[in-house]
């Protein structure tokens, strides 16, 4: 079934709490539905959204917003070690994670409590606590917007990297994701080296899928605001990656600066630490600010417009560049 709305509020569809509207809003619950809609001929500006947990609307959207309500999960292949789980793009992400843990399937537990929907996991390559969704994605199914044809992308074809995929690059804006297939383990191997995750898991009784999920949820709850209470998009900025020479130079000047060497030879810096050193936690603003427990998170303090948030974020970027010579890139998708 396809639902079509005119001048539709996007307030329920973005976690920042920005009251923007879409000229047209199309929600579909099957591949056949969206293929039939697009086959009639579609032209004009478009935007495909999930749960809206990574969007910032600066203005009303003068075009068509597409939203998937494709549900369902099914095992499409398995052996004694792992399985392939095909999931509808409209499935709530954390409900998927909880389900896999209930079944005893490992892989997604570190990605607990991330807001959003399954389709976005393949676009954003969502990641947390040393795990990225792209590591587990075996296949992505889509419908192409311009000709309503069905496509399939293998893991390698998706070109996953840090917070990035082909759907944010050469295929940006060309596809509606309908299904994502994940490769999950029947014999979980836990990844607990990130931050204090290992310590937290031990406090809860040791490494099990349920304990890892609980630990991640508790850590995130302590650091990140609930979208139901405070408008935000989670981490607003990506952690910057710099050459070793730059990292070494900064370390000499800022002895407490956190640094994380990467396998590629570069070094990842903490965007939250950089922002905090520029004083943004101590700089009150009427409508916008950074979260008191995590400077990486920009929040809607109440009544903020998208432009208020964008102006604030740009000021943060400028201050970090001036103080450290490091450029922060926004993880949030700004829709102007």
Coordinates of C-alpha atoms in Angstrom, one line a residue:
X1 CA 0.0 0.0 0.0
X2 CA 1.3 3.5 -0.9
X3 CA 0.2 6.5 1.1
X4 CA 0.5 9.9 -0.5
X5 CA 0.2 13.2 1.4
X6 CA 0.4 16.9 0.4
X7 CA 2.1 19.6 2.5
X8 CA 3.1 17.0 5.1
X9 CA 4.7 17.8 8.4
X10 CA 8.2 16.4 8.9
X11 CA 8.2 17.0 12.6
X12 CA 7.6 13.3 13.4
X13 CA 10.2 12.3 10.9
X14 CA 13.3 14.0 12.4
X15 CA 14.8 13.6 15.8
X16 CA 16.0 17.2 15.9
X17 CA 12.5 18.4 16.4
X18 CA 12.5 20.8 13.5
X19 CA 9.0 21.7 12.3
X20 CA 9.5 21.6 8.5
X21 CA 7.0 20.4 5.9
X22 CA 7.4 18.4 2.7
X23 CA 5.5 19.4 -0.5
X24 CA 4.7 15.7 -1.0
X25 CA 5.2 12.7 1.2
X26 CA 5.1 9.1 -0.1
X27 CA 5.2 6.1 2.2
X28 CA 5.2 2.6 0.8
X29 CA 5.0 -0.9 2.3
X30 CA 6.3 -3.1 -0.4
X31 CA 8.7 -3.2 -3.4
X32 CA 5.7 -3.6 -5.8
X33 CA 4.1 -0.5 -4.3
X34 CA 7.1 1.8 -4.9
X35 CA 7.9 0.3 -8.3
X36 CA 4.2 0.9 -9.4
X37 CA 4.4 4.5 -8.1
X38 CA 7.7 5.3 -9.8
X39 CA 6.7 3.5 -13.1
X40 CA 4.0 6.2 -13.6
X41 CA 6.8 8.6 -14.1
X42 CA 8.5 10.7 -11.4
X43 CA 10.3 13.9 -11.8
X44 CA 11.4 16.6 -9.5
X45 CA 13.4 17.0 -6.3
X46 CA 13.3 14.0 -4.0
X47 CA 14.6 12.8 -0.6
X48 CA 14.6 9.3 0.9
X49 CA 14.4 9.2 4.7
X50 CA 14.3 6.6 7.4
X51 CA 13.8 7.5 11.1
X52 CA 15.2 11.0 10.5
X53 CA 17.8 10.6 13.1
X54 CA 20.6 12.0 10.9
X55 CA 18.7 14.9 9.2
X56 CA 18.7 18.6 9.7
X57 CA 16.0 20.4 7.8
X58 CA 17.0 24.1 7.3
X59 CA 13.9 24.9 5.2
X60 CA 10.7 23.3 4.1
X61 CA 11.3 20.6 1.5
X62 CA 10.0 21.7 -2.0
X63 CA 9.8 18.2 -3.4
X64 CA 8.8 14.6 -2.6
X65 CA 10.0 12.8 0.5
X66 CA 9.9 9.0 0.3
X67 CA 9.7 6.8 3.4
X68 CA 9.9 3.0 3.5
X69 CA 7.4 1.1 5.7
X70 CA 8.7 -2.3 4.4
X71 CA 8.8 -4.6 7.4
X72 CA 9.8 -8.2 8.0
X73 CA 12.9 -10.3 8.7
X74 CA 13.7 -13.7 7.1
X75 CA 16.7 -16.1 7.1
X76 CA 17.7 -16.6 3.5
X77 CA 20.7 -18.8 4.0
X78 CA 22.6 -20.4 7.0
X79 CA 25.2 -22.9 8.0
X80 CA 26.5 -24.1 11.3
X81 CA 28.6 -20.9 11.8
X82 CA 26.5 -18.0 10.5
X83 CA 23.3 -17.0 8.7
X84 CA 22.1 -14.3 6.3
X85 CA 19.1 -12.3 7.6
X86 CA 17.1 -10.2 5.1
X87 CA 15.4 -7.2 6.8
X88 CA 12.9 -4.7 5.5
X89 CA 14.3 -1.2 5.3
X90 CA 11.5 0.3 7.4
X91 CA 12.3 -2.0 10.4
X92 CA 13.3 0.0 13.5
X93 CA 17.1 -0.5 13.9
X94 CA 17.2 -1.2 17.7
X95 CA 14.3 -3.6 17.4
X96 CA 16.4 -5.5 14.9
X97 CA 19.3 -5.5 17.2
X98 CA 17.2 -6.7 20.1
X99 CA 15.7 -9.5 18.0
X100 CA 19.1 -10.8 16.9
X101 CA 20.3 -11.0 20.5
X102 CA 17.1 -12.8 21.6
X103 CA 17.9 -15.4 18.9
X104 CA 21.5 -15.7 20.0
X105 CA 23.0 -14.3 16.8
X106 CA 26.1 -12.1 17.2
X107 CA 27.3 -9.1 15.3
X108 CA 25.0 -6.2 16.0
X109 CA 25.1 -6.0 19.8
X110 CA 27.6 -3.1 19.9
X111 CA 25.2 -1.1 17.7
X112 CA 22.4 -1.2 20.3
X113 CA 20.3 1.9 21.1
X114 CA 21.1 3.7 17.8
X115 CA 18.0 5.5 16.6
X116 CA 16.8 5.1 13.1
X117 CA 15.7 2.4 10.6
X118 CA 17.4 -0.4 8.8
X119 CA 17.7 1.3 5.4
X120 CA 19.8 4.1 6.9
X121 CA 22.3 1.6 8.2
X122 CA 23.5 0.9 4.7
X123 CA 23.6 4.6 3.7
X124 CA 25.4 5.9 6.8
X125 CA 27.4 2.8 7.7
X126 CA 26.3 3.5 11.3
X127 CA 29.0 2.5 13.8
X128 CA 29.6 2.5 17.6
X129 CA 32.0 0.9 20.1
X130 CA 34.4 -0.5 17.5
X131 CA 31.8 -2.0 15.1
X132 CA 30.3 -0.7 11.8
X133 CA 27.1 -2.0 10.2
X134 CA 28.9 -2.2 6.9
X135 CA 31.1 -5.0 8.3
X136 CA 28.0 -7.2 8.6
X137 CA 26.1 -6.1 5.5
X138 CA 26.2 -8.8 2.7
X139 CA 23.7 -7.2 0.3
X140 CA 21.6 -4.1 -0.2
X141 CA 18.4 -4.2 -2.4
X142 CA 17.1 -1.0 -3.9
X143 CA 14.7 0.5 -6.4
X144 CA 16.2 3.2 -8.7
X145 CA 14.3 6.4 -8.6
X146 CA 14.7 7.4 -12.3
X147 CA 13.4 4.2 -13.9
X148 CA 11.8 2.1 -11.1
X149 CA 14.3 -0.8 -11.8
X150 CA 15.3 -3.1 -9.0
X151 CA 19.0 -3.3 -8.1
X152 CA 21.2 -5.3 -5.8
X153 CA 24.6 -4.2 -4.4
X154 CA 27.0 -6.7 -2.8
X155 CA 29.1 -5.8 0.2
X156 CA 32.1 -4.8 -1.9
X157 CA 30.0 -2.8 -4.3
X158 CA 28.7 -0.7 -1.4
X159 CA 32.3 0.7 -0.7
X160 CA 31.8 1.0 3.0
X161 CA 34.2 3.2 5.0
X162 CA 33.9 5.4 8.1
X163 CA 30.3 6.8 8.1
X164 CA 30.3 6.4 4.3
X165 CA 28.9 4.2 1.5
X166 CA 28.3 4.4 -2.2
X167 CA 24.8 5.7 -1.4
X168 CA 26.5 8.9 0.0
X169 CA 28.8 9.1 -3.0
X170 CA 28.3 8.1 -6.7
X171 CA 24.8 6.6 -6.0
X172 CA 23.6 9.4 -3.8
X173 CA 20.0 10.3 -4.3
X174 CA 19.5 7.7 -7.0
X175 CA 18.0 4.8 -5.0
X176 CA 15.4 3.8 -2.5
X177 CA 16.7 1.0 -0.2
X178 CA 14.1 -1.7 0.2
X179 CA 16.0 -4.6 2.0
X180 CA 19.3 -5.1 3.7
X181 CA 20.8 -8.5 4.3
X182 CA 23.2 -9.0 7.3
X183 CA 25.6 -11.8 7.9
X184 CA 25.3 -12.8 11.6
X185 CA 27.3 -15.3 13.7
X186 CA 25.9 -18.3 15.5
X187 CA 29.1 -18.3 17.4
X188 CA 29.6 -14.7 18.6
X189 CA 33.0 -13.2 18.9
X190 CA 32.8 -10.1 21.1
X191 CA 34.5 -6.8 20.3
X192 CA 35.0 -5.1 23.7
X193 CA 38.2 -3.0 23.3
X194 CA 36.5 0.3 22.6
X195 CA 36.4 2.7 25.5
X196 CA 35.3 1.3 28.8
X197 CA 33.0 -1.3 27.2
X198 CA 35.0 -4.3 28.5
X199 CA 34.9 -3.0 32.0
X200 CA 31.2 -2.3 31.9
X201 CA 30.5 -5.8 30.5
X202 CA 32.5 -7.4 33.3
X203 CA 30.5 -5.4 35.9
X204 CA 27.4 -6.9 34.4
X205 CA 28.6 -10.5 34.7
X206 CA 30.8 -11.1 31.7
X207 CA 30.6 -11.3 27.9
X208 CA 27.2 -12.4 26.7
X209 CA 25.1 -10.9 23.9
X210 CA 22.6 -9.6 26.4
X211 CA 25.3 -8.1 28.7
X212 CA 27.0 -6.4 25.8
X213 CA 23.7 -4.9 24.7
X214 CA 22.9 -3.8 28.2
X215 CA 26.4 -2.3 28.7
X216 CA 26.1 -0.3 25.4
X217 CA 22.6 0.9 26.2
X218 CA 23.7 2.1 29.7
X219 CA 26.8 3.9 28.3
X220 CA 24.9 5.6 25.6
X221 CA 22.1 6.6 28.0
X222 CA 24.7 8.3 30.2
X223 CA 26.4 10.2 27.3
X224 CA 23.6 10.9 24.8
X225 CA 20.2 12.6 25.1
X226 CA 17.0 10.7 24.4
X227 CA 15.4 12.2 21.2
X228 CA 12.0 11.9 23.0
X229 CA 13.3 14.5 25.6
X230 CA 15.9 16.6 23.8
X231 CA 16.1 17.2 20.1
X232 CA 19.3 16.1 18.5
X233 CA 20.7 13.9 15.8
X234 CA 23.2 12.1 18.0
X235 CA 26.8 12.7 17.0
X236 CA 26.6 15.8 14.8
X237 CA 30.3 15.7 13.7
X238 CA 32.5 13.0 12.5
X239 CA 35.7 12.3 14.4
X240 CA 38.5 13.8 12.2
X241 CA 41.2 11.6 10.7
X242 CA 44.6 13.3 10.3
X243 CA 48.1 12.2 9.1
X244 CA 50.5 10.9 11.8
X245 CA 52.6 14.0 11.4
X246 CA 49.7 16.3 12.3
X247 CA 48.7 14.1 15.2
X248 CA 52.3 14.1 16.6
X249 CA 52.5 17.9 16.3
X250 CA 49.2 18.3 18.2
X251 CA 50.2 15.8 20.9
X252 CA 53.3 17.9 21.7
X253 CA 51.1 21.0 22.3
X254 CA 48.1 19.2 23.9
X255 CA 49.4 16.4 26.1
X256 CA 45.9 15.2 27.1
X257 CA 44.5 15.0 23.6
X258 CA 42.9 11.6 22.9
X259 CA 44.3 9.9 19.7
X260 CA 43.4 6.6 18.1
X261 CA 45.9 5.2 15.6
X262 CA 44.2 3.5 12.6
X263 CA 45.2 0.5 10.6
X264 CA 45.7 2.7 7.5
X265 CA 48.4 4.6 9.3
X266 CA 46.4 7.8 10.0
X267 CA 45.1 8.9 13.4
X268 CA 41.6 9.5 14.5
X269 CA 41.0 12.5 16.9
X270 CA 38.1 13.0 19.2
X271 CA 35.8 15.7 17.8
X272 CA 34.0 15.9 21.2
X273 CA 37.3 16.7 23.0
X274 CA 38.2 19.3 20.4
X275 CA 34.8 21.0 20.7
X276 CA 35.0 21.0 24.5
X277 CA 38.4 22.6 24.5
X278 CA 37.0 25.5 22.5
X279 CA 34.6 26.2 25.3
X280 CA 31.3 25.3 23.8
X281 CA 30.1 23.4 26.8
X282 CA 30.4 26.6 28.7
X283 CA 28.8 28.9 26.1
X284 CA 25.0 29.2 26.6
X285 CA 22.8 29.8 23.7
X286 CA 19.0 30.4 23.7
X287 CA 17.9 27.7 21.3
X288 CA 21.0 25.6 20.5
X289 CA 23.9 24.2 22.3
X290 CA 26.1 21.1 22.9
X291 CA 25.0 18.4 25.2
X292 CA 26.3 18.7 28.7
X293 CA 27.6 15.1 28.8
X294 CA 29.0 14.9 25.2
X295 CA 30.2 17.9 23.3
X296 CA 29.9 16.0 20.0
X297 CA 26.1 16.2 20.2
X298 CA 24.4 19.4 19.1
X299 CA 21.0 19.8 20.8
X300 CA 17.8 21.7 20.2
X301 CA 17.3 23.5 23.5
X302 CA 13.8 24.4 22.5
X303 CA 12.3 26.4 19.6
X304 CA 15.4 26.1 17.4
X305 CA 15.0 26.4 13.6
X306 CA 17.2 24.4 11.3
X307 CA 19.1 27.6 10.4
X308 CA 19.8 28.2 14.1
X309 CA 21.3 24.8 14.4
X310 CA 23.3 25.1 11.2
X311 CA 24.7 28.5 12.2
X312 CA 25.7 27.2 15.6
X313 CA 27.4 24.1 14.0
X314 CA 29.3 26.3 11.5
X315 CA 30.6 28.5 14.4
X316 CA 31.8 25.3 16.2
X317 CA 33.7 24.2 13.1
X318 CA 35.3 27.6 12.7
X319 CA 36.5 27.6 16.3
X320 CA 38.1 24.2 16.1
X321 CA 39.8 25.1 12.8
X322 CA 41.2 28.3 14.4
X323 CA 42.4 26.6 17.6
X324 CA 43.7 23.3 16.3
X325 CA 44.0 23.7 12.5
X326 CA 41.6 20.7 12.2
X327 CA 38.5 20.7 10.1
X328 CA 35.4 19.0 11.4
X329 CA 32.9 17.5 9.0
X330 CA 29.3 17.2 9.8
X331 CA 27.9 13.7 10.1
X332 CA 24.4 15.0 9.9
X333 CA 22.8 15.4 6.5
X334 CA 21.8 19.1 6.1
X335 CA 18.7 19.5 3.9
X336 CA 18.4 23.0 2.6

